[in-house]
Short mmCIF file of C-alpha atoms and ligand atoms in Angstrom, two decimals:
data_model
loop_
_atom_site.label_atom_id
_atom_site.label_comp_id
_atom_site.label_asym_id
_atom_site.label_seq_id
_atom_site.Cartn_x
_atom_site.Cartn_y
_atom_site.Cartn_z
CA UNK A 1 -38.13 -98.69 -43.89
CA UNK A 2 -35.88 -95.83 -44.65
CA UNK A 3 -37.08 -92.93 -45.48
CA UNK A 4 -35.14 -92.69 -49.24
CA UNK A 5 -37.41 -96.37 -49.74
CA UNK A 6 -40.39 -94.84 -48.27
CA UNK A 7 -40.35 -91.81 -50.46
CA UNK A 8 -40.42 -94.18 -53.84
CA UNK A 9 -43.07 -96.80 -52.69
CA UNK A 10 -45.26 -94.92 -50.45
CA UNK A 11 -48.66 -94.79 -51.52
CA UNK A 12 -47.74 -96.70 -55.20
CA UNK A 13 -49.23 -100.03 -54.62
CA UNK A 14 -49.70 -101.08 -58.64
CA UNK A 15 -53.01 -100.47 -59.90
CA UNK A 16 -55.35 -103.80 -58.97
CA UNK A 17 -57.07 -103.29 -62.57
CA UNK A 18 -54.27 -102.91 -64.53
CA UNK A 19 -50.95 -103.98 -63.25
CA UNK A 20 -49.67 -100.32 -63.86
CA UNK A 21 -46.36 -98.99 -61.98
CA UNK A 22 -47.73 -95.33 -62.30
CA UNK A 23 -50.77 -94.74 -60.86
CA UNK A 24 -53.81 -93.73 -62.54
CA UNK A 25 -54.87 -89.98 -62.03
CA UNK A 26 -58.50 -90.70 -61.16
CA UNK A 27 -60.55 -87.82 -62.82
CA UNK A 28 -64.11 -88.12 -60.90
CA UNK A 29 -65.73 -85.92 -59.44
CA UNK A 30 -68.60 -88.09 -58.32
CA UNK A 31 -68.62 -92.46 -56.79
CA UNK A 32 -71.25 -94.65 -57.68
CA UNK A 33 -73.16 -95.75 -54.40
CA UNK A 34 -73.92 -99.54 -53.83
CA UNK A 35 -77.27 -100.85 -53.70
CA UNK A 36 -78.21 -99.58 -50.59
CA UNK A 37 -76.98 -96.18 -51.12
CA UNK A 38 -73.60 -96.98 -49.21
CA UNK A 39 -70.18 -96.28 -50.27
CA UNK A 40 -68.25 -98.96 -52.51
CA UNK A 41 -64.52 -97.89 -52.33
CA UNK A 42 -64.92 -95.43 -49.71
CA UNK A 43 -65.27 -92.42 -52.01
CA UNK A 44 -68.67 -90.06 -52.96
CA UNK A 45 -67.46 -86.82 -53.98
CA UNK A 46 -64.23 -85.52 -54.86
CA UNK A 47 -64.04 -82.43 -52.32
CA UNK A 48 -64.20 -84.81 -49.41
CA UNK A 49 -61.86 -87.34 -51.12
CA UNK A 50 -60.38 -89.39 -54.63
CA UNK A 51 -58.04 -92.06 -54.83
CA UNK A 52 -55.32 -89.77 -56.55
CA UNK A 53 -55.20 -87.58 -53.12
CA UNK A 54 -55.62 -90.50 -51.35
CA UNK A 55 -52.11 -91.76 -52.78
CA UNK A 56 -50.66 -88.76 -52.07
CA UNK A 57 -51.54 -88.69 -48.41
CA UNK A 58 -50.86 -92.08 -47.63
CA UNK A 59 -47.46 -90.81 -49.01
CA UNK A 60 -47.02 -87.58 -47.22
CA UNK A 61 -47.98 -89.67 -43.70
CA UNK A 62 -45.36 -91.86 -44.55
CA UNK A 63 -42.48 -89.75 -45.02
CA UNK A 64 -43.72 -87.36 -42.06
CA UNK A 65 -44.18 -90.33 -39.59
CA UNK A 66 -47.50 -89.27 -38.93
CA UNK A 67 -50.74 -91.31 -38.61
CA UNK A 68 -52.75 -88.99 -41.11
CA UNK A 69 -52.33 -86.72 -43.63
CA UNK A 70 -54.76 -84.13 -45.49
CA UNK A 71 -53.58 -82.61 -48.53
CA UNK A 72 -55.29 -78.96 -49.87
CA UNK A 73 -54.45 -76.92 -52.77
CA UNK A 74 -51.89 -75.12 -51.73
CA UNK A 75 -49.52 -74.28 -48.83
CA UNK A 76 -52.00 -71.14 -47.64
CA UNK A 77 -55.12 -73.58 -47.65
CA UNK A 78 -53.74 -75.82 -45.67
CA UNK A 79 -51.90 -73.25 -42.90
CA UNK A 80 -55.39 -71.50 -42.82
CA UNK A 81 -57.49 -74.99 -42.54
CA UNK A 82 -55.70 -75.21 -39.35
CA UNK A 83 -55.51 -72.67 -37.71
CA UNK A 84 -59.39 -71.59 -38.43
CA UNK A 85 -59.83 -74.50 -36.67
CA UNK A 86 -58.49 -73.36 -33.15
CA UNK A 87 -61.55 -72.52 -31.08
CA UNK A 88 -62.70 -69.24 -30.59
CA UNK A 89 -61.20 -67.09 -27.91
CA UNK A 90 -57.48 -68.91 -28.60
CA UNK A 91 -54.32 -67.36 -29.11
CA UNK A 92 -51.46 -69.37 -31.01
CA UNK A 93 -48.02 -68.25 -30.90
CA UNK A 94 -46.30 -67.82 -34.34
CA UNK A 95 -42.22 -66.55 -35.33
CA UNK A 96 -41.22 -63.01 -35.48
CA UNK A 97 -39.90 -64.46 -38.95
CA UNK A 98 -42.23 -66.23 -41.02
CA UNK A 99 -43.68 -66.26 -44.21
CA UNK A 100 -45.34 -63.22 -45.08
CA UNK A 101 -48.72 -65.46 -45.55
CA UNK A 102 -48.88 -66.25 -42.04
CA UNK A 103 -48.44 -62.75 -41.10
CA UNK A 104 -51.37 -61.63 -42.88
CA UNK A 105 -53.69 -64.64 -42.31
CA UNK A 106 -52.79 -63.54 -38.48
CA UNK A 107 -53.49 -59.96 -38.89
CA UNK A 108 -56.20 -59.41 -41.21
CA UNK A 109 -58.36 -63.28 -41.36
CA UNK A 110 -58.05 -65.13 -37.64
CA UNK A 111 -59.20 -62.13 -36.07
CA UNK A 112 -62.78 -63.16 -37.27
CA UNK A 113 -63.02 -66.25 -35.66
CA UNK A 114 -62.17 -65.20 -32.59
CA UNK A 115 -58.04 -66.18 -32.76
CA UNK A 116 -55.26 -63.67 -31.90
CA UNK A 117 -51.92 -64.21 -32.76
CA UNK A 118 -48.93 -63.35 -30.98
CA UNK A 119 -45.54 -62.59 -32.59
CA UNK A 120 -43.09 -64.47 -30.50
CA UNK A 121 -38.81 -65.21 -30.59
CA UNK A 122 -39.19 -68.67 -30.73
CA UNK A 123 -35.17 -68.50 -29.98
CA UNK A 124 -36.38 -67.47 -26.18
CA UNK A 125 -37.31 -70.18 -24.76
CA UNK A 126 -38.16 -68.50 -21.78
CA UNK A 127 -40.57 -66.18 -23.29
CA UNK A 128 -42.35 -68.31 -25.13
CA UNK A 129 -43.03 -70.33 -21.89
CA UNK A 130 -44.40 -67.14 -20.19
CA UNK A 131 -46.94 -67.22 -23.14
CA UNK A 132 -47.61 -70.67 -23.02
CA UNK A 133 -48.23 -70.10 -18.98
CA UNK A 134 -50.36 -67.05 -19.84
CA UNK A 135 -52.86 -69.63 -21.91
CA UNK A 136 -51.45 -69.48 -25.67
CA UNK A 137 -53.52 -72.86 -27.19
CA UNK A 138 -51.11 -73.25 -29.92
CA UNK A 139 -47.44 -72.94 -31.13
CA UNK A 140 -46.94 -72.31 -34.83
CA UNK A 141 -43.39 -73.02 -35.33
CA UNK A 142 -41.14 -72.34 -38.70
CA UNK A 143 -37.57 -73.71 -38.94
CA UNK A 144 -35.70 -72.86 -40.54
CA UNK A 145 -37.83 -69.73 -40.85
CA UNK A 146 -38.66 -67.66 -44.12
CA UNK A 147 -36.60 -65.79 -45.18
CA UNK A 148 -33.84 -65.21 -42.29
CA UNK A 149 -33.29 -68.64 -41.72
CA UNK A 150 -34.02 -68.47 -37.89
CA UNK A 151 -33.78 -71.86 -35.98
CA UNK A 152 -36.51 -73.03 -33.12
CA UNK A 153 -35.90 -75.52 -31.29
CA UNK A 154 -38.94 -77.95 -31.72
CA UNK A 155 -38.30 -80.29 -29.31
CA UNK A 156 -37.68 -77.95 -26.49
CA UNK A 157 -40.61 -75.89 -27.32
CA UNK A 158 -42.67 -79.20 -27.46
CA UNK A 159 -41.97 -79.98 -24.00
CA UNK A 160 -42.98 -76.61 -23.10
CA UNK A 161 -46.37 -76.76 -25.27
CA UNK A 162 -47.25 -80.45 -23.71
CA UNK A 163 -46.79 -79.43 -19.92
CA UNK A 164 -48.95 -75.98 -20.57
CA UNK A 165 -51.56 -78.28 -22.76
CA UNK A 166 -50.64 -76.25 -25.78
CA UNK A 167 -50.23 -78.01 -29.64
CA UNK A 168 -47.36 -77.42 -31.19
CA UNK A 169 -47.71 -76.81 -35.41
CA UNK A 170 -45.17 -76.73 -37.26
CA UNK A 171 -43.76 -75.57 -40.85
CA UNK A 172 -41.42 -78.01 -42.68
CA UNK A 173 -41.81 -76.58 -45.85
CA UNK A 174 -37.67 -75.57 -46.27
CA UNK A 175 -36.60 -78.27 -44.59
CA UNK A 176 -38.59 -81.16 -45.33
CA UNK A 177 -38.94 -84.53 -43.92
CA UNK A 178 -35.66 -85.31 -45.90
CA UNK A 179 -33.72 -83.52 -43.22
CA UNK A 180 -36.51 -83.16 -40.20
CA UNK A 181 -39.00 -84.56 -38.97
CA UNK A 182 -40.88 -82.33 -36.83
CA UNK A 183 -43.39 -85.66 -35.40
CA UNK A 184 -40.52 -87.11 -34.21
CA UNK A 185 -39.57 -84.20 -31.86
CA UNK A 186 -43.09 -84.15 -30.63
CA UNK A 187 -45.26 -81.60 -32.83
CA UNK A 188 -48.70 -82.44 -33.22
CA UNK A 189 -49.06 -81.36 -36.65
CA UNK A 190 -46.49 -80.63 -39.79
CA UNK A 191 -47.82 -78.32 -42.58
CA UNK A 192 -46.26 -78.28 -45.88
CA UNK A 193 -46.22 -75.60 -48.95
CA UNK A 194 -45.96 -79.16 -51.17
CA UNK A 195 -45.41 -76.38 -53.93
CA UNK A 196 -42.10 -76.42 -53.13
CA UNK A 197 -39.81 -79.42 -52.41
CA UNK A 198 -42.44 -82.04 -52.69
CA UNK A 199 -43.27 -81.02 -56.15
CA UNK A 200 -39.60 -79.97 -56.65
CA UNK A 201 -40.17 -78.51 -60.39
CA UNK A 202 -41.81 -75.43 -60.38
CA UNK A 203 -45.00 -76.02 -61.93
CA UNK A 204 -47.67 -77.48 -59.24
CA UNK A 205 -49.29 -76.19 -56.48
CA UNK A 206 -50.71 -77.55 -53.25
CA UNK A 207 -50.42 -78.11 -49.40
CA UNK A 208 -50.47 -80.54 -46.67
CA UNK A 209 -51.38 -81.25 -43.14
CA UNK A 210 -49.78 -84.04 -41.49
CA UNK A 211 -50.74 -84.92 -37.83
CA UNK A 212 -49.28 -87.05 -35.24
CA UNK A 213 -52.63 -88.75 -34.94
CA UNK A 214 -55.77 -89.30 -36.50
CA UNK A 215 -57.68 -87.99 -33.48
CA UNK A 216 -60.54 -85.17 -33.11
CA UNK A 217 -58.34 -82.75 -34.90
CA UNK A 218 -57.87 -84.22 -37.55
CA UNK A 219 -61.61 -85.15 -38.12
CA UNK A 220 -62.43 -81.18 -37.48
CA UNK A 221 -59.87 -80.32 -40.14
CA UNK A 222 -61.00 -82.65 -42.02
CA UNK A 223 -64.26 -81.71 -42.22
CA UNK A 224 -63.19 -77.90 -42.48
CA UNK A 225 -61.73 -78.96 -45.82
CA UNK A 226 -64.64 -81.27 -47.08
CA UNK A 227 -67.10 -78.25 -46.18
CA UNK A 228 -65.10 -74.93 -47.16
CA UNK A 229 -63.12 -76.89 -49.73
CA UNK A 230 -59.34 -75.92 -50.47
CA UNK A 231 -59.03 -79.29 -52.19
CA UNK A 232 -56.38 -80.01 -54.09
CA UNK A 233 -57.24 -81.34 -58.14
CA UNK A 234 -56.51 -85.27 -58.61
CA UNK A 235 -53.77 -83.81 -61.13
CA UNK A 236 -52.15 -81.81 -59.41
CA UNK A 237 -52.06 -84.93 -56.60
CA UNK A 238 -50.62 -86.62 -58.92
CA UNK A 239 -47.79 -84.29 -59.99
CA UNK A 240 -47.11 -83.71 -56.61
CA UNK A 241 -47.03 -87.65 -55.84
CA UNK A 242 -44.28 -87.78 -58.71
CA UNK A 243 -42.13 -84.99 -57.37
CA UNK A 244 -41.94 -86.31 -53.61
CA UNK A 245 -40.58 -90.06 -55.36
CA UNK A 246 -36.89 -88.43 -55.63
CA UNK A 247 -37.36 -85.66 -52.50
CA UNK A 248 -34.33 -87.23 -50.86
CA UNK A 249 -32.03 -87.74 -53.74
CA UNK A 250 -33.04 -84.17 -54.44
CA UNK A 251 -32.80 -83.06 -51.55
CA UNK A 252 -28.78 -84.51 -50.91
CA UNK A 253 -27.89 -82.43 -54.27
CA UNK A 254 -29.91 -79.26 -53.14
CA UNK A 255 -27.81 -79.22 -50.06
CA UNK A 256 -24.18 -79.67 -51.06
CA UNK A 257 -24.64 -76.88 -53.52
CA UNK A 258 -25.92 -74.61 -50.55
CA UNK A 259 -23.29 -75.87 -48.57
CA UNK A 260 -21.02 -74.47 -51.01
CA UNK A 261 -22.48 -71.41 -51.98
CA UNK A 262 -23.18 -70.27 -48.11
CA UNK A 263 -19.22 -70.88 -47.57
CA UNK A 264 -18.56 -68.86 -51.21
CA UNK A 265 -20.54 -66.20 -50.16
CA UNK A 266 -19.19 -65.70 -46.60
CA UNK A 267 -15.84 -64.77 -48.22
CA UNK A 268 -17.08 -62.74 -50.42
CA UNK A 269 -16.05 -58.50 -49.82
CA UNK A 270 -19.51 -57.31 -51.19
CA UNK A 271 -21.53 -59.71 -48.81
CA UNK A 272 -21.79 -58.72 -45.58
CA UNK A 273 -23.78 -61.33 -43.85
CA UNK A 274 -24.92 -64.93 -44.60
CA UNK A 275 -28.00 -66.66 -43.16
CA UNK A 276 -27.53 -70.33 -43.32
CA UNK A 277 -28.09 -72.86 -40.37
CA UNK A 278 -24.86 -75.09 -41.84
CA UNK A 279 -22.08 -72.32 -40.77
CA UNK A 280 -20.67 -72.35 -37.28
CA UNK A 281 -21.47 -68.87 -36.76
CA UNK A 282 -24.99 -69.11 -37.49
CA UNK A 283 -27.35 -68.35 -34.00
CA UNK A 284 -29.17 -71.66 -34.28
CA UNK A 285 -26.26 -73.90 -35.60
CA UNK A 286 -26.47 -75.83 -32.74
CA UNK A 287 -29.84 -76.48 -32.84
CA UNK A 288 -29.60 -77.29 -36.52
CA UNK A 289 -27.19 -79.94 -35.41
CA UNK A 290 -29.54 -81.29 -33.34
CA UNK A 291 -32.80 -81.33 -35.15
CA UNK A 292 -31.73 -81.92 -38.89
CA UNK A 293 -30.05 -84.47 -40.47
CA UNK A 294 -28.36 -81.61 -43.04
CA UNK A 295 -28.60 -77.92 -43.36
CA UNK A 296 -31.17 -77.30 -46.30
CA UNK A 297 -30.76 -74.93 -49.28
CA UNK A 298 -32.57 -72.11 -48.31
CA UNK A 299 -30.19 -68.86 -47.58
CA UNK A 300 -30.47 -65.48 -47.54
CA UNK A 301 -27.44 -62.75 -47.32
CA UNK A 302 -27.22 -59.26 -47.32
CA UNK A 303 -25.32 -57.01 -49.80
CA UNK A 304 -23.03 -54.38 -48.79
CA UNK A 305 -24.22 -51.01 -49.91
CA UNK A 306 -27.76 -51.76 -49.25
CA UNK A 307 -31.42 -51.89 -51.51
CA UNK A 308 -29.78 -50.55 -54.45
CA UNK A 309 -26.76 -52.84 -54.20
CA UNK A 310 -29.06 -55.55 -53.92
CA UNK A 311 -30.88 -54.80 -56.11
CA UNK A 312 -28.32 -54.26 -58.89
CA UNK A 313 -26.41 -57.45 -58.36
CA UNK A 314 -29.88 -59.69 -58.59
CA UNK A 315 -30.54 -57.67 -62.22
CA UNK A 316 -27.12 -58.81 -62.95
CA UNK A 317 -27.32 -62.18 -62.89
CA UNK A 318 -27.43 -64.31 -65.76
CA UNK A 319 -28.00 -68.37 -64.63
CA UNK A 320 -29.85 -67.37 -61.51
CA UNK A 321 -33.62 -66.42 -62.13
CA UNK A 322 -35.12 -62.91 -59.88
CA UNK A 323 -38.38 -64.97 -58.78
CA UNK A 324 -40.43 -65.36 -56.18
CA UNK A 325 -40.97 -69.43 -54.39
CA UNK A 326 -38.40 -71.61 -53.82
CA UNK A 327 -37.58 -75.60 -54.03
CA UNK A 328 -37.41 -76.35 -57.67
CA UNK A 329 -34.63 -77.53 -59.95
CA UNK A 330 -33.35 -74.00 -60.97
CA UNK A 331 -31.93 -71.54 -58.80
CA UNK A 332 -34.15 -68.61 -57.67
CA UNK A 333 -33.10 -65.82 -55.96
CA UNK A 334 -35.65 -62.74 -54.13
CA UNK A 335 -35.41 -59.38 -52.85
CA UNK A 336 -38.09 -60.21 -50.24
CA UNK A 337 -38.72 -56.70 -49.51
CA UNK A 338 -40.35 -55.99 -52.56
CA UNK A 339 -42.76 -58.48 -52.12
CA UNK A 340 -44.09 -58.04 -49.10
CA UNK A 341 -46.41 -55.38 -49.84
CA UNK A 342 -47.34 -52.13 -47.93
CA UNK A 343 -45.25 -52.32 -44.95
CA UNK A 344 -42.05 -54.87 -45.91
CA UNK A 345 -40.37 -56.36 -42.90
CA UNK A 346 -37.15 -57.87 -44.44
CA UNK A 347 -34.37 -56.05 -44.07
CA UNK A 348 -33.93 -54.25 -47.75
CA UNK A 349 -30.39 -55.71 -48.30
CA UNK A 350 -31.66 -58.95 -48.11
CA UNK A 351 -31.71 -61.56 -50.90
CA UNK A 352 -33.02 -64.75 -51.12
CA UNK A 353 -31.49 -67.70 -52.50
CA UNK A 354 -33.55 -71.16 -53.45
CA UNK A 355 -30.47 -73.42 -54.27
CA UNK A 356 -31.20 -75.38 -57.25
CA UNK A 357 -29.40 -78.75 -58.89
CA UNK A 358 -27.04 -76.98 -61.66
CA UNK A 359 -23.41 -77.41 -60.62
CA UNK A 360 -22.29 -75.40 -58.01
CA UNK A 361 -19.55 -74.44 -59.90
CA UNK A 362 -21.58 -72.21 -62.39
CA UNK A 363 -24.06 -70.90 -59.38
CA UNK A 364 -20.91 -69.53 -57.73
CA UNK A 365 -19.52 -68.06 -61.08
CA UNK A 366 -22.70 -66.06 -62.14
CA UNK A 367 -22.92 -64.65 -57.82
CA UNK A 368 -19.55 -63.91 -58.39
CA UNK A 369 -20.22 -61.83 -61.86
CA UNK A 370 -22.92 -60.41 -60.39
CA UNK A 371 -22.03 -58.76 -56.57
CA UNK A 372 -18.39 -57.89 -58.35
CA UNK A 373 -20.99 -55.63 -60.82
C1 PLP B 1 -44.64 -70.88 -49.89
C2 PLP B 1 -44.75 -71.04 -48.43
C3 PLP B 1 -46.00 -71.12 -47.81
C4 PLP B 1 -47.31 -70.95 -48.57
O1 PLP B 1 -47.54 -71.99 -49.46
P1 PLP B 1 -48.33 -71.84 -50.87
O2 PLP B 1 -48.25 -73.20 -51.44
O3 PLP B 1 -47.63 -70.78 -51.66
O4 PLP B 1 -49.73 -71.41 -50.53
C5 PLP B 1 -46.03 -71.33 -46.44
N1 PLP B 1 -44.89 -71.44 -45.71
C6 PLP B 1 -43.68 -71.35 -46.28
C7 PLP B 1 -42.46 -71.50 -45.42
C8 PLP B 1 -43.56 -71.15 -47.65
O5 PLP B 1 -42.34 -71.06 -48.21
#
């Protein structure tokens, strides 16, 4: 089936009881046992597991072409589920741009269990193979990355991973399996902020694992989450369940407003450059080609005359909200270097841009207000 199909029926069998199109958000916390003590439906307690999440993960397997999923509540539960489960002594590769989460979890939390983490260009192939040859046990990749929009190639770097004996993880959350599907290019795991696209409107949070197959991996990360718990609430399942039934159609909209907005900007005299994987000129464009089916609506640019300039025009706006996250219906746009605590990495004329579904027309119209100050 296709994946626009997929993403509508996945994991929405009608309820047996009822008949019901919607599924039920199942509450419980707690399964009765059978008469022996043993399990009825498959459920006991709702940190290991509820039919709600269940839904949701039969779902997210679906649409990722994976052979299990494990949803958490939220993006950083499930990155850090993973990754704490890399043995002691490892080392895992991860992007010299990523999201600032992954940065910390790498500096100040994997430490303790005995991971390092080494900040790699996951544009030099070369270099990360001389890693990968020096014993790295894992490749975290993110593409396009957060928030310069840097491309990796997944399937070369896969090669590369499988002939050292490394995995290969990877963050989808910008581009989604709407437009890549990381399994497919030979990553053993995808990990998902579902607070984003899957959700789509702004108001759920959660996270999801989804691996290539349901092997010892996934029963150790499974376990990580039934024992530390970062579940995610049969609500919030649910929510997220509802947003991921139009990802595609969203996801077609989302992108021919970037498309439009990335060429608007790169004309404009007060930008001076525009990070988005859909312009020739963009580093990975190629790759991009390759890889994804379209170009996302993630972008960032940066302002001519600097933090202030930047600054000023995102106060201007009107239309366009100054917050943080990304993926939902309304436009969002960030100066990420004011987020990023103590010691900021992005450059400070950056901006952020989370394309939303208004009409391009009045997107471009408040930008344009806005840099012309
Ligand atoms: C938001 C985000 C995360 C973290 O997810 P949360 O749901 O906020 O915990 C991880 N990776 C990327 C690329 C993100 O945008």
């Amino acid at each position: 089936m296709r994946l626009e199909t997929l993403a509508v029926h996945a994991g929405g069998e009608p309820d047996a009881e009822t008949g019901a199109i919607a599924p039920p958000i199942h509450m419980a916390t707690t399964f009765r046992h059978g008469p022996a003590g043993e399990r009825q439906a498959g459920f006991e307690y709702v940190r290991e597991g509820n039919p709600t999440q269940g839904r949701l993960e039969t779902a997210l397997a679906a649409l990722e072409q994976g052979e299990a999923a494990l949803a958490f509540g939220s993006g950083m539960a499930a990155m850090t589920a993973l990754l704490e489960s890399l043995p002691a002594g490892a080392t895992v590769l991860i992007p010299t741009d990523c999201y600032t989460g992954l940065r910390v979890l790498a500096e100040e939390f994997l430490p303790r269990g005995g991971v390092r983490a080494i900040a790699t260009d996951m544009a030099d192939l070369a270099a990360v193979d001389t890693q990968l040859r020096a014993g790295a046990h894992a490749v975290w990749l993110e593409t396009p990355s957060n928030p310069q929009l840097q491309l990796a190639d997944i399937g070369a770097i896969a090669a590369l991973a499988r002939s050292a004996g490394a995995l290969l993880f990877c963050d989808n959350t910008f581009a989604t399996p709407a437009l890549q599907r990381p399994l497919s290019l030979g990553a053993d795991v995808v990990m998902h902020s579902t607070t984003k696209y899957f959700g789509g409107h702004s108001d759920v949070m959660g996270g999801a694992l989804v691996f290539a197959r349901g092997d010892a991996l996934y029963e150790r990360v499974a376990h990580r989450r039934h024992v530390t718990g970062g579940v995610l609430a049969p609500f919030n399942a649910w929510l997220t369940l509802r947003g991921l039934r139009s990802l595609p159609a969203r996801m077609s909209w989302h992108c021919a407003n970037a498309r439009r907005i990335a060429e608007f900007l790169s004309g404009h005299a007060r930008v001076a450059a525009v990070n988005y994987p859909g312009l020739t000129d963009h580093a990975g464009h190629a790759i991009a080609c390759r890889q994804m089916a379209d170009f996302g609506a993630m972008l960032s640019f940066r302002v001519a005359g600097g933090r202030d300039a930047a600054l000023a025009a995102a106060g201007r706006l009107q239309l366009i909200h100054n917050a943080t996250s990304l993926g939902g219906c309304e436009t969002l746009i960030e100066h990420r270097a004011s987020v990023e605590g103590t010691n900021p990495v992005s450059p400070q004329d950056l901006l952020r841009l989370s394309v939303g579904l208004e009409h391009a027309d009045d997107l471009i119209a408040d930008l344009d207000q806005a840099l012309n100050g």
